[in-house]
Amino acid sequence: MIRYTLFVFFFLMLLSCSNDDDSSSSSELSGTWSLINVSGGFVGLDHDFNTGIVVWVFNESSNTVSITNNNTDDSIEDLLPTGTYDYSIETVGENREFILDNINRGNFEIMDNQLTINEQFRDGFNFTFIR
């Protein structure tokens, strides 16, 4: 009887578990994100942006992102000018990669209302956004 009870207990525990390892789902990407920091690159850039200077609005139903870029300093990396671009997310091994305008922009992660796109694997930049 004890074995049966233990078996049922462990079986119910297994059923109640969920896969929380994926810190983001695609629906978490929808909405408005402000670029707040760009760092890295060959020269070791580290620049903070005020919220609202560079804004990305993701539309998951059309897989587009509308970028409003009000950065007037051309010497500071801000990725793309104002416009609407196609995007996709591809899973490669353990990594989720962000494809923007048919260019792989790097690893993609959302955690605690912070979006990070990291292209430092090729001496690129690390882009940090918040909601």
mmCIF file with all atom_site columns, C-alpha atoms in Angstrom:
data_model
loop_
_atom_site.group_PDB
_atom_site.id
_atom_site.type_symbol
_atom_site.label_atom_id
_atom_site.label_alt_id
_atom_site.label_comp_id
_atom_site.label_asym_id
_atom_site.label_entity_id
_atom_site.label_seq_id
_atom_site.pdbx_PDB_ins_code
_atom_site.Cartn_x
_atom_site.Cartn_y
_atom_site.Cartn_z
_atom_site.occupancy
_atom_site.B_iso_or_equiv
_atom_site.pdbx_formal_charge
_atom_site.auth_seq_id
_atom_site.auth_comp_id
_atom_site.auth_asym_id
_atom_site.auth_atom_id
_atom_site.pdbx_PDB_model_num
ATOM 1   C CA . MET A 1 1   ? 0.000  0.000  0.000   1.00 0.00 ? 1   MET A CA 1
ATOM 2   C CA . ILE A 1 2   ? 2.842  2.398  0.821   1.00 0.00 ? 2   ILE A CA 1
ATOM 3   C CA . ARG A 1 3   ? 4.467  1.724  -2.560  1.00 0.00 ? 3   ARG A CA 1
ATOM 4   C CA . TYR A 1 4   ? 1.193  2.472  -4.321  1.00 0.00 ? 4   TYR A CA 1
ATOM 5   C CA . THR A 1 5   ? 0.770  5.726  -2.374  1.00 0.00 ? 5   THR A CA 1
ATOM 6   C CA . LEU A 1 6   ? 4.361  6.788  -3.115  1.00 0.00 ? 6   LEU A CA 1
ATOM 7   C CA . PHE A 1 7   ? 3.913  5.948  -6.794  1.00 0.00 ? 7   PHE A CA 1
ATOM 8   C CA . VAL A 1 8   ? 0.752  8.055  -7.010  1.00 0.00 ? 8   VAL A CA 1
ATOM 9   C CA . PHE A 1 9   ? 2.427  10.899 -5.101  1.00 0.00 ? 9   PHE A CA 1
ATOM 10  C CA . PHE A 1 10  ? 5.448  10.999 -7.435  1.00 0.00 ? 10  PHE A CA 1
ATOM 11  C CA . PHE A 1 11  ? 3.252  10.632 -10.502 1.00 0.00 ? 11  PHE A CA 1
ATOM 12  C CA . LEU A 1 12  ? 1.117  13.605 -9.438  1.00 0.00 ? 12  LEU A CA 1
ATOM 13  C CA . MET A 1 13  ? 4.233  15.656 -8.737  1.00 0.00 ? 13  MET A CA 1
ATOM 14  C CA . LEU A 1 14  ? 5.504  14.888 -12.231 1.00 0.00 ? 14  LEU A CA 1
ATOM 15  C CA . LEU A 1 15  ? 2.237  16.004 -13.774 1.00 0.00 ? 15  LEU A CA 1
ATOM 16  C CA . SER A 1 16  ? 2.232  19.245 -11.822 1.00 0.00 ? 16  SER A CA 1
ATOM 17  C CA . CYS A 1 17  ? 5.701  20.273 -13.025 1.00 0.00 ? 17  CYS A CA 1
ATOM 18  C CA . SER A 1 18  ? 5.999  22.801 -15.793 1.00 0.00 ? 18  SER A CA 1
ATOM 19  C CA . ASN A 1 19  ? 8.910  23.720 -18.012 1.00 0.00 ? 19  ASN A CA 1
ATOM 20  C CA . ASP A 1 20  ? 9.999  27.131 -16.693 1.00 0.00 ? 20  ASP A CA 1
ATOM 21  C CA . ASP A 1 21  ? 13.454 26.943 -18.272 1.00 0.00 ? 21  ASP A CA 1
ATOM 22  C CA . ASP A 1 22  ? 12.435 29.128 -21.205 1.00 0.00 ? 22  ASP A CA 1
ATOM 23  C CA . SER A 1 23  ? 12.550 32.596 -19.677 1.00 0.00 ? 23  SER A CA 1
ATOM 24  C CA . SER A 1 24  ? 10.549 34.092 -22.531 1.00 0.00 ? 24  SER A CA 1
ATOM 25  C CA . SER A 1 25  ? 7.807  33.154 -24.838 1.00 0.00 ? 25  SER A CA 1
ATOM 26  C CA . SER A 1 26  ? 7.141  34.855 -28.099 1.00 0.00 ? 26  SER A CA 1
ATOM 27  C CA . SER A 1 27  ? 4.110  36.682 -26.633 1.00 0.00 ? 27  SER A CA 1
ATOM 28  C CA . GLU A 1 28  ? 6.410  38.427 -24.167 1.00 0.00 ? 28  GLU A CA 1
ATOM 29  C CA . LEU A 1 29  ? 8.087  40.177 -27.093 1.00 0.00 ? 29  LEU A CA 1
ATOM 30  C CA . SER A 1 30  ? 4.934  42.001 -28.212 1.00 0.00 ? 30  SER A CA 1
ATOM 31  C CA . GLY A 1 31  ? 4.712  45.634 -27.325 1.00 0.00 ? 31  GLY A CA 1
ATOM 32  C CA . THR A 1 32  ? 7.003  48.601 -26.852 1.00 0.00 ? 32  THR A CA 1
ATOM 33  C CA . TRP A 1 33  ? 10.676 48.406 -25.876 1.00 0.00 ? 33  TRP A CA 1
ATOM 34  C CA . SER A 1 34  ? 13.111 51.312 -25.319 1.00 0.00 ? 34  SER A CA 1
ATOM 35  C CA . LEU A 1 35  ? 16.810 50.930 -26.043 1.00 0.00 ? 35  LEU A CA 1
ATOM 36  C CA . ILE A 1 36  ? 18.649 51.907 -22.848 1.00 0.00 ? 36  ILE A CA 1
ATOM 37  C CA . ASN A 1 37  ? 22.204 50.679 -23.411 1.00 0.00 ? 37  ASN A CA 1
ATOM 38  C CA . VAL A 1 38  ? 24.609 49.665 -26.156 1.00 0.00 ? 38  VAL A CA 1
ATOM 39  C CA . SER A 1 39  ? 27.894 48.111 -25.097 1.00 0.00 ? 39  SER A CA 1
ATOM 40  C CA . GLY A 1 40  ? 30.742 46.091 -26.545 1.00 0.00 ? 40  GLY A CA 1
ATOM 41  C CA . GLY A 1 41  ? 32.149 46.129 -30.027 1.00 0.00 ? 41  GLY A CA 1
ATOM 42  C CA . PHE A 1 42  ? 35.801 46.246 -30.956 1.00 0.00 ? 42  PHE A CA 1
ATOM 43  C CA . VAL A 1 43  ? 36.299 49.611 -29.206 1.00 0.00 ? 43  VAL A CA 1
ATOM 44  C CA . GLY A 1 44  ? 34.428 48.664 -26.025 1.00 0.00 ? 44  GLY A CA 1
ATOM 45  C CA . LEU A 1 45  ? 31.543 51.105 -26.380 1.00 0.00 ? 45  LEU A CA 1
ATOM 46  C CA . ASP A 1 46  ? 29.253 51.618 -23.385 1.00 0.00 ? 46  ASP A CA 1
ATOM 47  C CA . HIS A 1 47  ? 26.508 54.163 -24.031 1.00 0.00 ? 47  HIS A CA 1
ATOM 48  C CA . ASP A 1 48  ? 23.262 54.711 -22.125 1.00 0.00 ? 48  ASP A CA 1
ATOM 49  C CA . PHE A 1 49  ? 20.173 56.112 -23.864 1.00 0.00 ? 49  PHE A CA 1
ATOM 50  C CA . ASN A 1 50  ? 17.341 57.948 -22.171 1.00 0.00 ? 50  ASN A CA 1
ATOM 51  C CA . THR A 1 51  ? 14.075 56.016 -22.369 1.00 0.00 ? 51  THR A CA 1
ATOM 52  C CA . GLY A 1 52  ? 12.145 56.978 -25.501 1.00 0.00 ? 52  GLY A CA 1
ATOM 53  C CA . ILE A 1 53  ? 15.091 57.992 -27.698 1.00 0.00 ? 53  ILE A CA 1
ATOM 54  C CA . VAL A 1 54  ? 15.123 54.679 -29.606 1.00 0.00 ? 54  VAL A CA 1
ATOM 55  C CA . VAL A 1 55  ? 11.829 52.768 -29.392 1.00 0.00 ? 55  VAL A CA 1
ATOM 56  C CA . TRP A 1 56  ? 10.961 49.395 -30.919 1.00 0.00 ? 56  TRP A CA 1
ATOM 57  C CA . VAL A 1 57  ? 7.339  48.235 -31.182 1.00 0.00 ? 57  VAL A CA 1
ATOM 58  C CA . PHE A 1 58  ? 6.949  44.519 -31.956 1.00 0.00 ? 58  PHE A CA 1
ATOM 59  C CA . ASN A 1 59  ? 3.895  43.210 -33.808 1.00 0.00 ? 59  ASN A CA 1
ATOM 60  C CA . GLU A 1 60  ? 3.929  39.436 -33.512 1.00 0.00 ? 60  GLU A CA 1
ATOM 61  C CA . SER A 1 61  ? 0.990  38.837 -35.822 1.00 0.00 ? 61  SER A CA 1
ATOM 62  C CA . SER A 1 62  ? 2.912  40.330 -38.757 1.00 0.00 ? 62  SER A CA 1
ATOM 63  C CA . ASN A 1 63  ? 6.447  39.541 -37.458 1.00 0.00 ? 63  ASN A CA 1
ATOM 64  C CA . THR A 1 64  ? 7.438  43.169 -37.848 1.00 0.00 ? 64  THR A CA 1
ATOM 65  C CA . VAL A 1 65  ? 9.107  45.688 -35.606 1.00 0.00 ? 65  VAL A CA 1
ATOM 66  C CA . SER A 1 66  ? 8.532  49.426 -36.032 1.00 0.00 ? 66  SER A CA 1
ATOM 67  C CA . ILE A 1 67  ? 11.553 51.413 -34.947 1.00 0.00 ? 67  ILE A CA 1
ATOM 68  C CA . THR A 1 68  ? 11.439 55.081 -34.012 1.00 0.00 ? 68  THR A CA 1
ATOM 69  C CA . ASN A 1 69  ? 15.014 56.298 -33.778 1.00 0.00 ? 69  ASN A CA 1
ATOM 70  C CA . ASN A 1 70  ? 15.458 59.839 -32.441 1.00 0.00 ? 70  ASN A CA 1
ATOM 71  C CA . ASN A 1 71  ? 19.203 59.503 -31.808 1.00 0.00 ? 71  ASN A CA 1
ATOM 72  C CA . THR A 1 72  ? 20.915 62.436 -33.521 1.00 0.00 ? 72  THR A CA 1
ATOM 73  C CA . ASP A 1 73  ? 24.498 61.426 -32.678 1.00 0.00 ? 73  ASP A CA 1
ATOM 74  C CA . ASP A 1 74  ? 25.771 59.368 -35.631 1.00 0.00 ? 74  ASP A CA 1
ATOM 75  C CA . SER A 1 75  ? 28.875 58.306 -33.677 1.00 0.00 ? 75  SER A CA 1
ATOM 76  C CA . ILE A 1 76  ? 26.758 56.196 -31.285 1.00 0.00 ? 76  ILE A CA 1
ATOM 77  C CA . GLU A 1 77  ? 25.589 52.751 -32.438 1.00 0.00 ? 77  GLU A CA 1
ATOM 78  C CA . ASP A 1 78  ? 21.793 52.424 -32.342 1.00 0.00 ? 78  ASP A CA 1
ATOM 79  C CA . LEU A 1 79  ? 21.332 49.526 -34.810 1.00 0.00 ? 79  LEU A CA 1
ATOM 80  C CA . LEU A 1 80  ? 18.795 50.778 -37.376 1.00 0.00 ? 80  LEU A CA 1
ATOM 81  C CA . PRO A 1 81  ? 17.136 54.024 -38.483 1.00 0.00 ? 81  PRO A CA 1
ATOM 82  C CA . THR A 1 82  ? 13.427 54.733 -38.172 1.00 0.00 ? 82  THR A CA 1
ATOM 83  C CA . GLY A 1 83  ? 11.372 52.257 -40.203 1.00 0.00 ? 83  GLY A CA 1
ATOM 84  C CA . THR A 1 84  ? 9.478  48.979 -40.144 1.00 0.00 ? 84  THR A CA 1
ATOM 85  C CA . TYR A 1 85  ? 11.459 45.758 -40.430 1.00 0.00 ? 85  TYR A CA 1
ATOM 86  C CA . ASP A 1 86  ? 10.699 42.032 -40.609 1.00 0.00 ? 86  ASP A CA 1
ATOM 87  C CA . TYR A 1 87  ? 12.025 39.845 -37.828 1.00 0.00 ? 87  TYR A CA 1
ATOM 88  C CA . SER A 1 88  ? 12.112 36.215 -36.804 1.00 0.00 ? 88  SER A CA 1
ATOM 89  C CA . ILE A 1 89  ? 13.521 34.163 -33.965 1.00 0.00 ? 89  ILE A CA 1
ATOM 90  C CA . GLU A 1 90  ? 15.417 30.958 -34.691 1.00 0.00 ? 90  GLU A CA 1
ATOM 91  C CA . THR A 1 91  ? 16.526 28.358 -32.191 1.00 0.00 ? 91  THR A CA 1
ATOM 92  C CA . VAL A 1 92  ? 20.047 27.086 -32.815 1.00 0.00 ? 92  VAL A CA 1
ATOM 93  C CA . GLY A 1 93  ? 21.136 24.529 -30.253 1.00 0.00 ? 93  GLY A CA 1
ATOM 94  C CA . GLU A 1 94  ? 20.631 26.136 -26.857 1.00 0.00 ? 94  GLU A CA 1
ATOM 95  C CA . ASN A 1 95  ? 20.469 29.684 -28.268 1.00 0.00 ? 95  ASN A CA 1
ATOM 96  C CA . ARG A 1 96  ? 17.589 31.759 -29.557 1.00 0.00 ? 96  ARG A CA 1
ATOM 97  C CA . GLU A 1 97  ? 18.813 34.017 -32.328 1.00 0.00 ? 97  GLU A CA 1
ATOM 98  C CA . PHE A 1 98  ? 17.193 37.250 -33.438 1.00 0.00 ? 98  PHE A CA 1
ATOM 99  C CA . ILE A 1 99  ? 16.975 37.749 -37.217 1.00 0.00 ? 99  ILE A CA 1
ATOM 100 C CA . LEU A 1 100 ? 16.200 41.363 -38.144 1.00 0.00 ? 100 LEU A CA 1
ATOM 101 C CA . ASP A 1 101 ? 15.876 42.536 -41.725 1.00 0.00 ? 101 ASP A CA 1
ATOM 102 C CA . ASN A 1 102 ? 17.320 39.142 -42.852 1.00 0.00 ? 102 ASN A CA 1
ATOM 103 C CA . ILE A 1 103 ? 20.479 39.644 -40.757 1.00 0.00 ? 103 ILE A CA 1
ATOM 104 C CA . ASN A 1 104 ? 21.327 37.537 -37.710 1.00 0.00 ? 104 ASN A CA 1
ATOM 105 C CA . ARG A 1 105 ? 21.664 40.151 -34.965 1.00 0.00 ? 105 ARG A CA 1
ATOM 106 C CA . GLY A 1 106 ? 22.721 37.674 -32.292 1.00 0.00 ? 106 GLY A CA 1
ATOM 107 C CA . ASN A 1 107 ? 21.430 35.845 -29.271 1.00 0.00 ? 107 ASN A CA 1
ATOM 108 C CA . PHE A 1 108 ? 18.078 36.938 -27.945 1.00 0.00 ? 108 PHE A CA 1
ATOM 109 C CA . GLU A 1 109 ? 16.754 36.817 -24.375 1.00 0.00 ? 109 GLU A CA 1
ATOM 110 C CA . ILE A 1 110 ? 13.916 38.323 -22.355 1.00 0.00 ? 110 ILE A CA 1
ATOM 111 C CA . MET A 1 111 ? 14.160 38.294 -18.599 1.00 0.00 ? 111 MET A CA 1
ATOM 112 C CA . ASP A 1 112 ? 12.351 40.463 -16.042 1.00 0.00 ? 112 ASP A CA 1
ATOM 113 C CA . ASN A 1 113 ? 11.007 42.950 -18.632 1.00 0.00 ? 113 ASN A CA 1
ATOM 114 C CA . GLN A 1 114 ? 14.467 43.362 -20.130 1.00 0.00 ? 114 GLN A CA 1
ATOM 115 C CA . LEU A 1 115 ? 15.240 42.385 -23.718 1.00 0.00 ? 115 LEU A CA 1
ATOM 116 C CA . THR A 1 116 ? 18.846 41.686 -24.664 1.00 0.00 ? 116 THR A CA 1
ATOM 117 C CA . ILE A 1 117 ? 20.201 41.156 -28.165 1.00 0.00 ? 117 ILE A CA 1
ATOM 118 C CA . ASN A 1 118 ? 23.823 40.079 -27.964 1.00 0.00 ? 118 ASN A CA 1
ATOM 119 C CA . GLU A 1 119 ? 26.003 39.982 -31.077 1.00 0.00 ? 119 GLU A CA 1
ATOM 120 C CA . GLN A 1 120 ? 29.282 40.028 -29.140 1.00 0.00 ? 120 GLN A CA 1
ATOM 121 C CA . PHE A 1 121 ? 30.166 36.564 -30.438 1.00 0.00 ? 121 PHE A CA 1
ATOM 122 C CA . ARG A 1 122 ? 31.399 38.377 -33.561 1.00 0.00 ? 122 ARG A CA 1
ATOM 123 C CA . ASP A 1 123 ? 32.857 41.460 -31.832 1.00 0.00 ? 123 ASP A CA 1
ATOM 124 C CA . GLY A 1 124 ? 29.484 43.122 -32.162 1.00 0.00 ? 124 GLY A CA 1
ATOM 125 C CA . PHE A 1 125 ? 27.372 44.914 -29.623 1.00 0.00 ? 125 PHE A CA 1
ATOM 126 C CA . ASN A 1 126 ? 25.097 44.060 -26.747 1.00 0.00 ? 126 ASN A CA 1
ATOM 127 C CA . PHE A 1 127 ? 21.738 45.913 -27.023 1.00 0.00 ? 127 PHE A CA 1
ATOM 128 C CA . THR A 1 128 ? 19.625 46.233 -23.863 1.00 0.00 ? 128 THR A CA 1
ATOM 129 C CA . PHE A 1 129 ? 15.959 47.286 -23.951 1.00 0.00 ? 129 PHE A CA 1
ATOM 130 C CA . ILE A 1 130 ? 13.303 47.742 -21.262 1.00 0.00 ? 130 ILE A CA 1
ATOM 131 C CA . ARG A 1 131 ? 9.522  47.959 -21.414 1.00 0.00 ? 131 ARG A CA 1
#
